[in-house]
Amino acid sequence: MKPTDEKQPAETPETESDIKPEKTPTRWSVWRQRLRKQHTAMLRRIEYDRLRRIRRQTVPKYVHCKNCGTRLEGMYCHRCGQYALDTEQPFWKYIKQYFENVYQFDSKVWQTLWLLFRRPGLLTREFNAGKINSYVHPLRLFMFISALFFLAVAFFIPEADQALKSNEKQLSDLKNPMILNALKNEEMTGGGTPDRDTVVWVANARTVFEGLEALVEVQEQTGSSTLQVRLPAYLIKEEYLVAVPRDSIFWSNEDPQRPAALFKHDEVQQLHREMIYAKIIGWFSQWLPVILLLFIPLFALLLKGFFHRSRMHYMGHFVTALHLHSVQLILIFTVLLGGQWIDHTRNYALLLLLLYLLHMIFAFHRIYGESWGKTAVKALLLHGLYILVMASVLFALIIWLLLPLMQRSGW
């Protein structure tokens, strides 16, 4: 029996209406593909630089190690670990090797800092993947930024007296032993009355006149002939202020006709506030890197709690915390530095805070791979909780440090 031929359905010609038109790429898809290509090219370039740095062999100037005598097979002795330093090299090479060996101050530092801001979270992901030699170690990077922060604060942040932006002008020609001895004798003997055009404020607490030459500054108010003796605020008590005639622009607390509304605006109270503010700012600027370093383990613990589904070990979260705090330290320094030239410092600080939050969201999305919405919510909640805990601890510490000072100043 011959097999019957199966009837094949006749192919109908495709009409123009049946042909689906190709979708034109949108602007967003083109931009995303371009970013993906740039990201791939950047990773390949990083890997190429890493392999080239590893495979590059530098021949030492001598054959045997000068420390232990072992035959050298590279720039480092495999027995004692000493670097094969060329003692006859130029001075600039000594400086370069010092920064490279101690602070890793080479191209990796600037490449690491560039990627730290350009690609949030990339350094953390690369480090957790085992690519350690390509970049600066996270802890070493934080310590390097902290060292730069200390130096920058010492050079660029003014002292407390300058930061208060006082309008008073110092009269160095009036600050001489003759005037200081006259003021000392005036207070010690208790005699004499200040002239009607002169106001002298003196604190007699704790026998400060023994060191009057180191404490007193005689100044003149702009546009008047009023003289003022300035002492540290914690040495000035209101009950020690010398009463002055009623025609003066200042009153003492013993004056019954002193307006009560001006009590809170008294210059003594202003000195108290300026002194405490300057002390807080100075202490905060000096110890900020140490404070952040102590709080980094807490931040890593919060990361482990918020992103526990990533199953990342604690040290992976710790690396994330180190990179984020490095960014935070740089931004805080820009706020302190920008406050010297920018009038609206608060708006500038809020802008940098917004940039830091965006940086954190992008970093979390790249590291933990969660959706944008979930990542943003977790980042904001984590940052708020972390700031609350840090503020509570710092507030208690500041109160503990300032309590003796406030008690001495009569608060």
Coordinates of C-alpha atoms in Angstrom, one line a residue:
M1 CA 0.0 0.0 0.0
K2 CA 1.3 3.3 -1.0
P3 CA 1.5 5.8 1.7
T4 CA -0.9 8.6 1.1
D5 CA 0.6 11.9 0.6
E6 CA -0.2 14.2 3.4
K7 CA -1.7 17.4 2.2
Q8 CA 0.5 20.3 3.3
P9 CA -1.3 23.5 4.0
A10 CA -0.8 26.1 1.3
E11 CA 1.5 28.9 2.4
T12 CA -0.3 32.1 2.2
P13 CA 1.7 35.1 1.1
E14 CA 2.5 37.5 3.9
T15 CA 0.8 40.8 3.4
E16 CA 2.3 44.1 4.6
S17 CA -0.2 44.2 7.4
D18 CA 1.1 40.8 8.8
I19 CA 4.7 41.9 8.9
K20 CA 5.4 43.4 12.4
P21 CA 7.4 46.5 12.2
E22 CA 10.7 46.5 14.1
K23 CA 10.6 48.5 17.4
T24 CA 12.7 51.6 17.3
P25 CA 15.0 51.8 20.3
T26 CA 14.0 54.3 22.9
R27 CA 16.3 56.9 24.2
W28 CA 16.3 55.2 27.6
S29 CA 17.3 51.8 26.1
V30 CA 20.1 53.4 24.0
W31 CA 21.4 55.2 27.1
R32 CA 21.3 51.9 29.1
Q33 CA 23.2 50.0 26.4
R34 CA 25.8 52.7 26.2
L35 CA 26.3 52.6 30.0
R36 CA 26.5 48.8 29.9
K37 CA 29.2 49.0 27.2
Q38 CA 31.1 51.6 29.2
H39 CA 30.9 49.5 32.3
T40 CA 32.2 46.4 30.5
A41 CA 35.0 48.4 28.9
M42 CA 35.9 49.9 32.3
L43 CA 36.0 46.4 33.9
R44 CA 38.2 45.1 31.2
R45 CA 40.6 48.0 31.5
I46 CA 40.8 47.5 35.3
E47 CA 41.6 43.8 34.8
Y48 CA 44.2 44.7 32.2
D49 CA 45.9 47.2 34.5
R50 CA 45.8 44.6 37.3
L51 CA 47.4 41.9 35.2
R52 CA 50.0 44.2 33.8
R53 CA 50.9 45.4 37.3
I54 CA 51.3 41.8 38.5
R55 CA 53.3 40.5 35.5
R56 CA 55.6 43.5 35.3
Q57 CA 59.0 42.5 36.6
T58 CA 61.5 45.0 37.9
V59 CA 65.1 43.8 38.1
P60 CA 67.0 45.0 41.2
K61 CA 70.3 46.8 41.1
Y62 CA 72.1 44.0 43.0
V63 CA 71.9 40.2 43.1
H64 CA 71.8 39.4 46.8
C65 CA 69.7 40.8 49.6
K66 CA 71.7 43.3 51.7
N67 CA 69.9 42.3 54.8
C68 CA 70.2 38.5 54.9
G69 CA 72.4 37.7 51.8
T70 CA 69.7 35.6 50.0
R71 CA 69.8 35.6 46.3
L72 CA 67.1 37.9 45.0
E73 CA 64.5 36.8 42.5
G74 CA 62.6 40.0 42.4
M75 CA 62.3 43.4 44.1
Y76 CA 61.5 41.7 47.5
C77 CA 63.5 39.2 49.3
H78 CA 61.5 35.9 49.7
R79 CA 63.3 35.2 53.0
C80 CA 63.2 38.4 55.0
G81 CA 60.8 40.5 52.9
Q82 CA 63.1 43.5 52.6
Y83 CA 62.7 45.7 49.5
A84 CA 65.7 45.9 47.1
L85 CA 66.1 49.7 47.5
D86 CA 68.6 51.4 45.3
T87 CA 70.6 53.7 47.7
E88 CA 72.0 55.7 44.8
Q89 CA 68.7 56.7 43.3
P90 CA 67.5 60.4 43.1
F91 CA 65.8 62.1 46.1
W92 CA 62.4 62.2 44.4
K93 CA 62.4 58.4 44.1
Y94 CA 62.8 58.1 47.9
I95 CA 59.8 60.3 48.4
K96 CA 57.8 58.3 45.9
Q97 CA 58.7 55.0 47.4
Y98 CA 57.9 56.3 50.8
F99 CA 54.3 57.1 49.8
E100 CA 54.0 53.9 47.8
N101 CA 55.2 51.6 50.6
V102 CA 53.6 53.4 53.6
Y103 CA 50.4 55.1 52.3
Q104 CA 50.1 53.4 48.9
F105 CA 50.2 56.9 47.4
D106 CA 50.4 55.8 43.8
S107 CA 48.0 55.7 40.9
K108 CA 45.9 53.2 42.8
V109 CA 44.8 55.8 45.3
W110 CA 43.5 58.2 42.7
Q111 CA 42.0 55.4 40.7
T112 CA 40.3 54.1 43.8
L113 CA 39.0 57.5 44.8
W114 CA 37.7 58.1 41.3
L115 CA 35.8 54.8 41.2
L116 CA 34.6 55.4 44.8
F117 CA 32.5 58.4 43.5
R118 CA 32.1 57.4 39.9
R119 CA 30.8 53.9 40.5
P120 CA 29.2 53.6 44.0
G121 CA 29.5 50.0 45.3
L122 CA 31.9 48.8 42.6
L123 CA 34.9 48.8 44.8
T124 CA 33.1 46.8 47.5
R125 CA 31.9 44.2 45.0
E126 CA 35.4 43.9 43.5
F127 CA 37.0 43.5 46.9
N128 CA 34.5 40.9 48.0
A129 CA 35.2 39.0 44.7
G130 CA 38.9 38.7 45.6
K131 CA 40.3 41.6 43.5
I132 CA 42.3 43.1 46.3
N133 CA 45.6 44.1 44.6
S134 CA 43.9 46.3 42.0
Y135 CA 42.8 49.0 44.5
V136 CA 43.8 50.4 47.8
H137 CA 42.6 48.3 50.8
P138 CA 39.4 49.7 52.2
L139 CA 40.8 50.1 55.7
R140 CA 44.0 51.7 54.4
L141 CA 42.0 54.0 52.2
F142 CA 39.9 55.2 55.2
M143 CA 43.1 55.8 57.3
F144 CA 44.7 57.7 54.3
I145 CA 41.6 59.9 54.0
S146 CA 41.6 60.4 57.8
A147 CA 45.2 61.6 57.7
L148 CA 44.4 64.1 55.0
F149 CA 41.4 65.2 57.0
F150 CA 43.5 65.9 60.1
L151 CA 46.0 67.9 58.0
A152 CA 43.3 69.8 56.1
V153 CA 41.5 70.8 59.3
A154 CA 44.8 72.0 60.8
F155 CA 45.6 74.2 57.8
F156 CA 42.2 75.3 56.5
I157 CA 39.8 75.4 59.4
P158 CA 40.4 78.6 61.4
E159 CA 40.8 78.7 65.1
A160 CA 37.9 79.3 67.5
D161 CA 38.4 83.0 67.8
Q162 CA 38.5 83.5 64.1
A163 CA 35.6 81.2 63.5
L164 CA 33.4 83.3 65.7
K165 CA 33.7 86.2 63.2
S166 CA 34.0 88.8 65.8
N167 CA 33.8 92.4 64.7
E168 CA 36.1 93.6 67.4
K169 CA 39.5 94.8 66.4
Q170 CA 42.5 94.0 68.6
L171 CA 44.7 96.9 69.7
S172 CA 48.1 95.3 70.0
D173 CA 49.7 98.7 70.9
L174 CA 47.4 98.9 74.0
K175 CA 48.3 95.4 75.2
N176 CA 51.4 96.2 77.2
P177 CA 52.6 95.5 80.7
M178 CA 51.7 99.1 81.8
I179 CA 48.0 98.7 81.1
L180 CA 47.9 95.1 82.4
N181 CA 49.6 96.1 85.7
A182 CA 47.2 99.0 86.1
L183 CA 44.2 96.7 85.6
K184 CA 45.6 94.3 88.1
N185 CA 46.2 96.9 90.8
E186 CA 42.7 98.4 90.2
E187 CA 41.0 95.1 90.9
M188 CA 43.3 93.9 93.7
T189 CA 43.0 97.1 95.8
G190 CA 39.3 97.5 95.1
G191 CA 39.6 101.3 94.7
G192 CA 38.9 103.7 92.0
T193 CA 35.9 104.0 89.6
P194 CA 36.0 103.5 85.9
D195 CA 35.7 106.6 83.8
R196 CA 32.3 107.3 82.2
D197 CA 33.6 106.6 78.7
T198 CA 35.4 103.4 79.7
V199 CA 34.0 100.0 80.7
V200 CA 36.3 97.4 82.1
W201 CA 34.9 93.9 82.7
V202 CA 37.1 91.8 85.0
A203 CA 36.6 88.3 86.4
N204 CA 38.1 87.8 89.9
A205 CA 37.4 84.0 90.1
R206 CA 40.2 81.6 90.9
T207 CA 42.7 84.5 91.1
V208 CA 43.0 84.8 87.3
F209 CA 45.1 87.9 87.6
E210 CA 48.1 85.9 88.4
G211 CA 48.2 85.0 84.7
L212 CA 46.6 88.1 83.4
E213 CA 49.2 88.8 80.8
A214 CA 48.4 85.5 79.1
L215 CA 44.6 85.9 79.3
V216 CA 43.7 89.5 78.9
E217 CA 43.2 91.2 75.5
V218 CA 42.4 94.9 75.5
Q219 CA 40.2 95.8 72.6
E220 CA 38.3 98.8 71.2
Q221 CA 34.8 98.6 69.9
T222 CA 34.6 100.0 66.3
G223 CA 33.3 103.5 66.3
S224 CA 33.6 104.1 70.0
S225 CA 36.2 104.6 72.7
T226 CA 35.0 101.8 74.9
L227 CA 37.7 99.4 76.1
Q228 CA 37.0 95.8 77.0
V229 CA 39.1 93.2 78.8
R230 CA 38.3 89.8 77.3
L231 CA 38.8 86.6 79.3
P232 CA 37.9 83.0 78.5
A233 CA 34.1 82.7 78.9
Y234 CA 34.3 80.0 81.6
L235 CA 36.2 82.5 83.9
I236 CA 33.6 85.2 83.6
K237 CA 30.7 85.3 86.2
E238 CA 28.0 87.8 86.2
E239 CA 28.3 88.6 89.9
Y240 CA 31.9 89.7 89.3
L241 CA 31.1 92.3 86.7
V242 CA 32.0 95.9 87.7
A243 CA 29.0 98.2 87.9
V244 CA 29.2 101.1 85.5
P245 CA 27.4 104.5 85.3
R246 CA 23.9 104.5 83.9
D247 CA 24.9 106.5 80.8
S248 CA 26.9 103.6 79.5
I249 CA 25.6 101.2 77.0
F250 CA 26.2 98.3 79.3
W251 CA 24.5 97.4 82.6
S252 CA 25.5 95.2 85.5
N253 CA 23.2 92.7 87.2
E254 CA 23.2 94.9 90.3
D255 CA 21.7 97.8 88.5
P256 CA 18.0 98.0 89.4
Q257 CA 17.1 100.0 86.3
R258 CA 18.7 97.4 83.9
P259 CA 16.0 96.4 81.4
A260 CA 14.9 92.8 82.1
A261 CA 14.4 92.1 78.4
L262 CA 18.1 92.6 77.8
F263 CA 19.1 89.9 80.3
K264 CA 19.3 87.1 77.7
H265 CA 21.1 89.4 75.3
D266 CA 23.8 90.2 77.7
E267 CA 27.3 89.9 76.3
V268 CA 28.2 87.5 79.1
Q269 CA 25.6 85.0 77.9
Q270 CA 26.9 85.5 74.4
L271 CA 30.4 84.7 75.5
H272 CA 29.1 81.5 77.2
R273 CA 27.4 80.4 74.0
E274 CA 30.4 81.2 71.8
M275 CA 32.8 79.4 74.1
I276 CA 30.7 76.2 74.2
Y277 CA 30.0 76.3 70.4
A278 CA 33.7 76.8 69.7
K279 CA 34.7 73.9 72.0
I280 CA 32.1 71.5 70.4
I281 CA 33.2 72.4 66.8
G282 CA 36.9 72.1 67.7
W283 CA 36.5 68.8 69.4
F284 CA 34.2 67.4 66.7
S285 CA 36.6 68.5 63.9
Q286 CA 39.6 67.0 65.7
W287 CA 38.1 63.6 66.6
L288 CA 35.7 63.0 63.8
P289 CA 37.7 60.3 61.9
V290 CA 38.2 58.4 65.2
I291 CA 34.5 58.6 66.0
L292 CA 33.6 57.3 62.5
L293 CA 36.1 54.5 62.8
L294 CA 34.6 53.4 66.1
F295 CA 31.1 53.5 64.7
I296 CA 31.9 51.5 61.5
P297 CA 31.4 48.1 63.1
L298 CA 28.0 49.2 64.3
F299 CA 27.1 50.3 60.8
A300 CA 28.2 47.0 59.4
L301 CA 26.1 45.2 62.0
L302 CA 23.0 47.2 60.8
L303 CA 23.8 46.3 57.2
K304 CA 23.9 42.7 58.1
G305 CA 20.5 43.0 59.7
F306 CA 18.9 45.0 56.9
F307 CA 20.3 42.9 54.1
H308 CA 20.4 39.4 55.8
R309 CA 18.9 37.8 52.7
S310 CA 22.1 38.5 50.7
R311 CA 23.8 35.9 52.9
M312 CA 26.9 38.0 52.9
H313 CA 29.3 37.5 55.8
Y314 CA 30.0 40.2 58.2
M315 CA 33.3 41.3 56.8
G316 CA 31.6 42.0 53.4
H317 CA 29.3 44.4 55.2
F318 CA 32.3 45.9 57.0
V319 CA 34.0 46.6 53.7
T320 CA 30.8 48.3 52.5
A321 CA 30.8 50.4 55.7
L322 CA 34.4 51.4 55.2
H323 CA 33.8 52.7 51.7
L324 CA 30.7 54.6 52.6
H325 CA 32.4 56.2 55.6
S326 CA 35.3 57.2 53.4
V327 CA 32.8 59.1 51.2
Q328 CA 31.1 60.6 54.2
L329 CA 34.4 61.8 55.6
I330 CA 35.3 63.6 52.4
L331 CA 31.9 65.2 52.2
I332 CA 32.0 66.4 55.8
F333 CA 35.4 68.0 55.1
T334 CA 33.9 69.8 52.0
V335 CA 31.2 71.2 54.3
L336 CA 33.7 72.5 56.8
L337 CA 35.9 73.9 54.1
G338 CA 33.0 75.4 52.1
G339 CA 31.8 77.2 55.2
Q340 CA 34.8 79.5 55.0
W341 CA 33.8 80.9 51.6
I342 CA 30.1 80.0 51.1
D343 CA 27.5 82.1 53.0
H344 CA 24.6 79.6 52.8
T345 CA 26.4 76.8 54.5
R346 CA 23.2 75.0 55.6
N347 CA 21.9 74.7 52.1
Y348 CA 25.3 73.5 50.9
A349 CA 25.3 70.9 53.7
L350 CA 21.8 69.7 52.8
L351 CA 22.9 69.3 49.2
L352 CA 25.8 67.2 50.1
L353 CA 23.6 65.1 52.4
L354 CA 21.3 64.5 49.5
L355 CA 24.2 63.4 47.3
Y356 CA 25.4 61.1 50.0
L357 CA 22.0 59.4 50.3
L358 CA 21.9 59.0 46.5
H359 CA 25.4 57.5 46.6
M360 CA 24.3 55.1 49.3
I361 CA 21.2 53.9 47.4
F362 CA 23.3 53.3 44.2
A363 CA 25.9 51.5 46.2
F364 CA 23.4 49.2 48.0
H365 CA 21.7 48.4 44.7
R366 CA 24.9 47.4 43.0
I367 CA 26.2 45.4 46.0
Y368 CA 23.1 43.6 47.2
G369 CA 21.1 43.5 43.9
E370 CA 17.7 44.3 45.3
S371 CA 15.1 46.4 43.5
W372 CA 15.4 50.2 43.5
G373 CA 12.4 50.8 45.7
K374 CA 13.3 48.3 48.3
T375 CA 16.9 49.5 48.3
A376 CA 15.9 53.2 48.7
V377 CA 13.6 52.4 51.6
K378 CA 16.2 50.3 53.4
A379 CA 18.9 52.9 52.8
L380 CA 16.8 55.7 54.3
L381 CA 15.7 53.6 57.3
L382 CA 19.2 52.4 58.0
H383 CA 20.7 55.9 57.7
G384 CA 18.1 57.3 60.0
L385 CA 18.6 54.6 62.6
Y386 CA 22.3 55.0 62.4
I387 CA 22.2 58.8 62.8
L388 CA 19.9 58.4 65.8
V389 CA 22.2 56.0 67.6
M390 CA 25.3 58.0 66.8
A391 CA 23.6 61.3 67.8
S392 CA 22.5 59.8 71.2
V393 CA 26.0 58.5 72.0
L394 CA 27.7 61.7 70.9
F395 CA 25.2 63.9 72.8
A396 CA 25.9 61.9 76.0
L397 CA 29.6 62.2 75.4
I398 CA 29.5 66.0 74.7
I399 CA 27.4 66.6 77.9
W400 CA 29.9 64.5 79.9
L401 CA 32.8 66.6 78.5
L402 CA 31.1 70.0 78.9
L403 CA 29.5 69.4 82.3
P404 CA 32.5 70.5 84.3
L405 CA 32.9 73.5 82.1
M406 CA 29.3 74.5 82.4
Q407 CA 29.4 74.1 86.1
R408 CA 32.4 76.4 86.4
S409 CA 30.7 79.0 84.1
G410 CA 27.6 79.1 86.3
W411 CA 25.1 77.4 83.9

